[in-house]
mmCIF file of C-alpha atoms in Angstrom:
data_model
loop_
_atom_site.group_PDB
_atom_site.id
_atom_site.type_symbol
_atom_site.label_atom_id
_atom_site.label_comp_id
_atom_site.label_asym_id
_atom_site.label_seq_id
_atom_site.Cartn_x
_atom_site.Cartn_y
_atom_site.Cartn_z
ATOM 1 C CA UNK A 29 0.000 0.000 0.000
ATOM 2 C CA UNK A 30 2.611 2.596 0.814
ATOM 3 C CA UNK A 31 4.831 1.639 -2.419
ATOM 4 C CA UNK A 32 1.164 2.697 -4.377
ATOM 5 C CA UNK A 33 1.237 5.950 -2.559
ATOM 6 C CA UNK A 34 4.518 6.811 -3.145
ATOM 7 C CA UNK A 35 4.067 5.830 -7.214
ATOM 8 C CA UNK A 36 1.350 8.193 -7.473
ATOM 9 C CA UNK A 37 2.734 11.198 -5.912
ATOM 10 C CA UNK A 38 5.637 11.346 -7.563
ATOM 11 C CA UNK A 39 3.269 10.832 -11.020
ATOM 12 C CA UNK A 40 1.451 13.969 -10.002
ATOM 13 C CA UNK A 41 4.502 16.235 -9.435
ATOM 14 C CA UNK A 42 5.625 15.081 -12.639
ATOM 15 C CA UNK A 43 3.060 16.399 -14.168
ATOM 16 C CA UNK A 44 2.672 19.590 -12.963
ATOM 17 C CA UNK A 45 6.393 20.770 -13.865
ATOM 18 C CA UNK A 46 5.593 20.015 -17.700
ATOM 19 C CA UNK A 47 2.600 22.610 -17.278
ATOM 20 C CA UNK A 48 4.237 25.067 -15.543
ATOM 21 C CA UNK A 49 3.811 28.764 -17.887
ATOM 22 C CA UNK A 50 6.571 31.183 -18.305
ATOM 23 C CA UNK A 51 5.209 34.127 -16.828
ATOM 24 C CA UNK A 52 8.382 36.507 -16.894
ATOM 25 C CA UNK A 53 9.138 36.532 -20.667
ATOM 26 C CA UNK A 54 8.311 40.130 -22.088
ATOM 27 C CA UNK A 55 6.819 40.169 -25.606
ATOM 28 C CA UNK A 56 9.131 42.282 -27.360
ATOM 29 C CA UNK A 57 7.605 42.364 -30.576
ATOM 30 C CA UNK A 58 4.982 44.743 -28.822
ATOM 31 C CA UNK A 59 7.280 46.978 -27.449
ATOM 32 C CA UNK A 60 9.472 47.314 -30.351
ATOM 33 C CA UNK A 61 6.403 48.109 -32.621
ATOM 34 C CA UNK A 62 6.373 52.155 -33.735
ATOM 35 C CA UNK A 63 3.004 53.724 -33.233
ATOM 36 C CA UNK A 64 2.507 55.742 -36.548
ATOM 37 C CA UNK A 65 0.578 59.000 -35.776
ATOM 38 C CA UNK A 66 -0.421 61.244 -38.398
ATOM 39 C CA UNK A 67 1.788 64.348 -38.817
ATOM 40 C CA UNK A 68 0.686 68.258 -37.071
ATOM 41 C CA UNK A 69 0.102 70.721 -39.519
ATOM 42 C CA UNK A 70 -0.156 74.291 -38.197
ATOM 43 C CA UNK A 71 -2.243 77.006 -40.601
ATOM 44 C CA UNK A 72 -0.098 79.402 -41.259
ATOM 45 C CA UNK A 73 -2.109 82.921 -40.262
ATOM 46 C CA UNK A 74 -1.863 85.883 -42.140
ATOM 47 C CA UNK A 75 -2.205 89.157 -40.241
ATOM 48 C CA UNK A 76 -3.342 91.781 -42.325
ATOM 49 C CA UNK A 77 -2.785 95.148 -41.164
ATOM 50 C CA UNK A 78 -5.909 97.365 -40.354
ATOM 51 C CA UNK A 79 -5.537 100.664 -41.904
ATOM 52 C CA UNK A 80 -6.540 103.442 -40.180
ATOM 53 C CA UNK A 81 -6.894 107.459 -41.081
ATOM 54 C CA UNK A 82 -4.317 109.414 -39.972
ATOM 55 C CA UNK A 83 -5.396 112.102 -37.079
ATOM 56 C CA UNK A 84 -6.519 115.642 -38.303
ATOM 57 C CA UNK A 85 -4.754 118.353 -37.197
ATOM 58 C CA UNK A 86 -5.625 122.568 -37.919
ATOM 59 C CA UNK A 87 -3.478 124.258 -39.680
ATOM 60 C CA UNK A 88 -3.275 127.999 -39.406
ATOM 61 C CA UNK A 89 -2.674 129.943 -42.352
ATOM 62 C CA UNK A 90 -1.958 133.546 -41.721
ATOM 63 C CA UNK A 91 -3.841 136.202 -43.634
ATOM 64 C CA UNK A 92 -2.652 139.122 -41.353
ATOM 65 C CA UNK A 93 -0.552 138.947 -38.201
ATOM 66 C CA UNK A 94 1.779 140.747 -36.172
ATOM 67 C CA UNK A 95 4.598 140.159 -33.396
ATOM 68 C CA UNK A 96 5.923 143.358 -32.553
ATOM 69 C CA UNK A 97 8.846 142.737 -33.454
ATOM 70 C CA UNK A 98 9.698 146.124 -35.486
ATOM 71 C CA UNK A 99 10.003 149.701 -34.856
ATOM 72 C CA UNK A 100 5.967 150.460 -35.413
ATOM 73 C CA UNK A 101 2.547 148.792 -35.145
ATOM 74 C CA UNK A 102 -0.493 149.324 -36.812
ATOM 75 C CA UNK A 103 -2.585 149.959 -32.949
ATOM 76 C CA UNK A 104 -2.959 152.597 -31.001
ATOM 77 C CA UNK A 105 -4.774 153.277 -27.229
ATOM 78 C CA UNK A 106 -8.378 153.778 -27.116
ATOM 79 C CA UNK A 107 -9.252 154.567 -24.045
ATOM 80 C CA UNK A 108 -8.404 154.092 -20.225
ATOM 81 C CA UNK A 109 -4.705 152.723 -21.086
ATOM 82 C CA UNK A 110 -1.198 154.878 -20.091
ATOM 83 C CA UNK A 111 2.023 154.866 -21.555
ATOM 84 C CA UNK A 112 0.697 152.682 -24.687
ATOM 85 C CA UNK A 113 3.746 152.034 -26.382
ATOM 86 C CA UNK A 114 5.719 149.272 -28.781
ATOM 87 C CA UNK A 115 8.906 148.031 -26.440
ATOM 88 C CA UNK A 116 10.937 145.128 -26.448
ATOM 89 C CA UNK A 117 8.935 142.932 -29.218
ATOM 90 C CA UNK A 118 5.299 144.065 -27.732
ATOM 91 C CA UNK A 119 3.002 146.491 -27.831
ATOM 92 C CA UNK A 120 2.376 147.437 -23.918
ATOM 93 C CA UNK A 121 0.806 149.446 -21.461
ATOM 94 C CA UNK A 122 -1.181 150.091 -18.325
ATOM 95 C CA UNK A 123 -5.037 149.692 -18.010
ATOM 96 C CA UNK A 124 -6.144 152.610 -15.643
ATOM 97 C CA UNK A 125 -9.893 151.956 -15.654
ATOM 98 C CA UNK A 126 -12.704 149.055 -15.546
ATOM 99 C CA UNK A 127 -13.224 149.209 -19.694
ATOM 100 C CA UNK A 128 -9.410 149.648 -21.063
ATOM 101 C CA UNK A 129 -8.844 148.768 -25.135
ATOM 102 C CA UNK A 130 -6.768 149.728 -27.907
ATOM 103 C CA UNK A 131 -7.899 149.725 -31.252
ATOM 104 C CA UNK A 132 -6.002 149.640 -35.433
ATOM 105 C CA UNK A 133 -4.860 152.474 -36.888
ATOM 106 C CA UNK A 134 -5.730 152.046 -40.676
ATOM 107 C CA UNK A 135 -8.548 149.947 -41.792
ATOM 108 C CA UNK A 136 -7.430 145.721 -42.092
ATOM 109 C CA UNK A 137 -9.826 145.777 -45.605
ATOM 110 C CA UNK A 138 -9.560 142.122 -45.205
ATOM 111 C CA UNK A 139 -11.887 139.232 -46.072
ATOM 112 C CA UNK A 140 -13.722 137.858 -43.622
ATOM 113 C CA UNK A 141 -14.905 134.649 -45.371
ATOM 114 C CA UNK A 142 -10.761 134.026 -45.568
ATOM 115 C CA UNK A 143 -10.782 134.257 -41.713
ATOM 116 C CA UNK A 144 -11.827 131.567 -39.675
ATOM 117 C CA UNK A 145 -9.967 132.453 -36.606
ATOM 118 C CA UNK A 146 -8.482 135.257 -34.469
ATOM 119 C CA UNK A 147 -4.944 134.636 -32.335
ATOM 120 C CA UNK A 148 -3.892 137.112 -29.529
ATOM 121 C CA UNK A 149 -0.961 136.186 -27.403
ATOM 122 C CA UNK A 150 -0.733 138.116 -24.244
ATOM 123 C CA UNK A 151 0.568 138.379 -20.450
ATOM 124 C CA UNK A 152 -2.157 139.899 -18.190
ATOM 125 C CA UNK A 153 -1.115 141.278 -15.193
ATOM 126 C CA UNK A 154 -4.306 142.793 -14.410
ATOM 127 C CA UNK A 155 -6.564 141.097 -11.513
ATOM 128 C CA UNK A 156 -9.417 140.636 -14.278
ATOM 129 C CA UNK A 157 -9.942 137.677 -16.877
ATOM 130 C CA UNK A 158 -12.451 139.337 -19.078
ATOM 131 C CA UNK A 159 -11.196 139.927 -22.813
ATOM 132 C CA UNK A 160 -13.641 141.437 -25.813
ATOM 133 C CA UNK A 161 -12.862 141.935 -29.360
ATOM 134 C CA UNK A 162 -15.212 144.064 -30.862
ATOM 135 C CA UNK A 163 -15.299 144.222 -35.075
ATOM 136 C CA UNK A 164 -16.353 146.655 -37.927
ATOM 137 C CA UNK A 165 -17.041 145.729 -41.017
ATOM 138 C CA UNK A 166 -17.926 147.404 -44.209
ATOM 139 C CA UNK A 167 -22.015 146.761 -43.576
ATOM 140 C CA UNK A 168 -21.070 147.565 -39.645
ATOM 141 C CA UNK A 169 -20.112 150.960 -38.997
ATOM 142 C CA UNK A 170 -20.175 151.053 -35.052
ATOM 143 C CA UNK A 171 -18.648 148.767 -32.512
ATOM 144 C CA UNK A 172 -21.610 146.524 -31.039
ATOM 145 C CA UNK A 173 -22.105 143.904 -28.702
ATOM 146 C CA UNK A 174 -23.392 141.591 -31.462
ATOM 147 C CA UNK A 175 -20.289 142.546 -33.588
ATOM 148 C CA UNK A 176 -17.606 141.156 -31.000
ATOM 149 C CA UNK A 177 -16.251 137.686 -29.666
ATOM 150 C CA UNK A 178 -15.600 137.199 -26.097
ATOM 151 C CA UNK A 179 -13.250 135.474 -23.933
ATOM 152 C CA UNK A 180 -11.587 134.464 -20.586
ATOM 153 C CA UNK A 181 -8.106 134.946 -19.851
ATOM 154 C CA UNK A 182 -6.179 131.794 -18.552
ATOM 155 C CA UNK A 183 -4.105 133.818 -16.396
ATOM 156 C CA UNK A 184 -3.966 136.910 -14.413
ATOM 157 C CA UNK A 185 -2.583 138.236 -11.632
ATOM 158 C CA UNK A 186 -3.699 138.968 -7.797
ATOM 159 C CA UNK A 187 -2.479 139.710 -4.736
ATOM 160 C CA UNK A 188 -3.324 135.821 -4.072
ATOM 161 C CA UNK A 189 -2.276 134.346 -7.079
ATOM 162 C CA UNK A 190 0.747 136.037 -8.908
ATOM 163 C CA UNK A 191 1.483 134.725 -12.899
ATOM 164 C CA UNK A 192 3.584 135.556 -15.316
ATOM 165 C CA UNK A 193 2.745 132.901 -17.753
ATOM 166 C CA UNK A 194 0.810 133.970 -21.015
ATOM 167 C CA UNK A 195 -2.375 133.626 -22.387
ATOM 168 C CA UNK A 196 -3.018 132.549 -26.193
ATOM 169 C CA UNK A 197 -6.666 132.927 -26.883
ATOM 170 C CA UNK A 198 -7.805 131.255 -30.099
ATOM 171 C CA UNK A 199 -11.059 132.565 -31.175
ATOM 172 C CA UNK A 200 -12.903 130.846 -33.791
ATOM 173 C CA UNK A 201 -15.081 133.425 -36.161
ATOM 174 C CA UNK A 202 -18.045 131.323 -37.114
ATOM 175 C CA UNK A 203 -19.553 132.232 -33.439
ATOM 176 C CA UNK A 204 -20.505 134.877 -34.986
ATOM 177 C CA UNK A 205 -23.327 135.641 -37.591
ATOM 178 C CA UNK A 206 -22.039 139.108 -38.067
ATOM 179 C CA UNK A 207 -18.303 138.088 -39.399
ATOM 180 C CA UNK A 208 -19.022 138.779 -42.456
ATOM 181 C CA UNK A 209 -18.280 140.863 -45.863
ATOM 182 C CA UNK A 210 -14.556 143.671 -45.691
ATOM 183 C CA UNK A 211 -13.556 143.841 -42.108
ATOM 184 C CA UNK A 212 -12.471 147.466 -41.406
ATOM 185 C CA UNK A 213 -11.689 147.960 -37.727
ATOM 186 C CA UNK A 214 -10.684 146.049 -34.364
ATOM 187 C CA UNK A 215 -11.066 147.001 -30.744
ATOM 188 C CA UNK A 216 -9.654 145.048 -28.044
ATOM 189 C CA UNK A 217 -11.051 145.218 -24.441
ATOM 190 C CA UNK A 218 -7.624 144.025 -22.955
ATOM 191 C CA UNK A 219 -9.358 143.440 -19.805
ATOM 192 C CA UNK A 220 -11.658 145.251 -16.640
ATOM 193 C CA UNK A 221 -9.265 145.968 -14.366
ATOM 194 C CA UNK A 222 -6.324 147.872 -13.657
ATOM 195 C CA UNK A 223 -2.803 146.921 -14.253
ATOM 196 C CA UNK A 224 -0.117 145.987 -16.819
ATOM 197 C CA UNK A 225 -0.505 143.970 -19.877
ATOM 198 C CA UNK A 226 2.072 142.879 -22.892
ATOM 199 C CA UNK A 227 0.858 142.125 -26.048
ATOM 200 C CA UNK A 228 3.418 139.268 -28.162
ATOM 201 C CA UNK A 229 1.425 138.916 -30.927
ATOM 202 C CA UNK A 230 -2.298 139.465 -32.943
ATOM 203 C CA UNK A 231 -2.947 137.709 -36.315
ATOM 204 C CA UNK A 232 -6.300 136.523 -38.215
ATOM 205 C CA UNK A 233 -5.569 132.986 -40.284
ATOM 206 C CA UNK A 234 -7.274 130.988 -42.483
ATOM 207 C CA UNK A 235 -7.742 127.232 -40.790
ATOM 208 C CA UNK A 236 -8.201 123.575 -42.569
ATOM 209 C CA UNK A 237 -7.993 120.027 -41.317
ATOM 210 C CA UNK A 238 -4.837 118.039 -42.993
ATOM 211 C CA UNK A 239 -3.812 115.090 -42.029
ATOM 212 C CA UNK A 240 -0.963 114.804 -39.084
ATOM 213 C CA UNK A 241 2.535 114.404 -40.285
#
């Protein structure tokens, strides 16, 4: 009985070790296989450029100006304004009332549909902003409030608040319905105070849009 036992066990084992799988072989024809992918393509973009119009600018095209910088001028005082004179490349003087202004001496005779704006350039040293320029034209024989332009004065000067830095008023004609036809004469209320005041330059010009350079 025990020689049986023994015959069959060592059948069994036997058979198990011709079974037995190889488990740590690695299949190398799967990791040596290339995985084909297909190929990126990037669109090229093309960037075209937005075009734009260049910025407008004005231009001012002088049709009469001055700048004082000679041995006369073509102004004279009007009224409430001392020692009025043309010294050191302006026209000065020294408002002595509440209504000072000066005024051309010969007629401009200028067209007005040519002028499209007025340019003074000035240092106020008067404690008042107020500035009038009051007009005469060949169909406007008097100096009227519906003939003139009005402005403010950037700077002036105060016992509070002393300036020396100058104003440059630009006014633009077509404010006015009356700038029309030969313009004749000019009066400029300076200011409505007393003080000092120097005048660097006064021109009319011609203005158009062109493009920035």
């Amino acid at each position: 009985l025990a020689a049986l036992m023994l015959t069959a066990t060592l059948a069994s084992c036997g058979g198990d070790e011709g079974t037995t799988a190889e488990t740590g072989a690695v299949d190398t024809a799967t990791t040596d296989a290339v995985v084909e992918t297909e190929p990126v393509t990037t669109e090229e973009v093309t960037t075209v450029p937005v075009e734009t119009e260049p910025p407008m600018v004005e231009v001012f095209t002088p049709v009469y100006e001055e700048f004082f910088d000679g041995e006369a001028s073509n102004w004279k005082n009007n009224a409430q304004i001392k020692a009025f004179k043309l010294e050191n490349g302006c026209i000065t003087g020294i408002c002595t009332g509440g209504d000072p202004s000066f005024c051309n001496k010969n007629d401009f005779d200028l067209d007005c549909s040519t002028i499209n704006a007025i340019k003074i350039r000035y240092l106020n040293c008067t404690p008042s902003d107020a500035f009038q320029l009051f007009f005469t034209t060949d169909t406007i024989s008097a100096y009227n409030e519906s003939a003139s332009f009005k402005d403010y004065a950037e700077f002036c000067y105060s016992e509070e608040t002393a300036t020396d830095e100058w104003n440059e008023l630009t006014i633009y004609t077509d404010t006015c319905a009356d700038w029309a036809g030969t313009l004749k004469d000019v009066r400029i209320d300076i200011a409505n105070g007393e003080g000092a005041f120097y005048v660097d330059s006064i021109g009319f010009y011609t203005v158009t849009l062109e493009p920035a350079q």
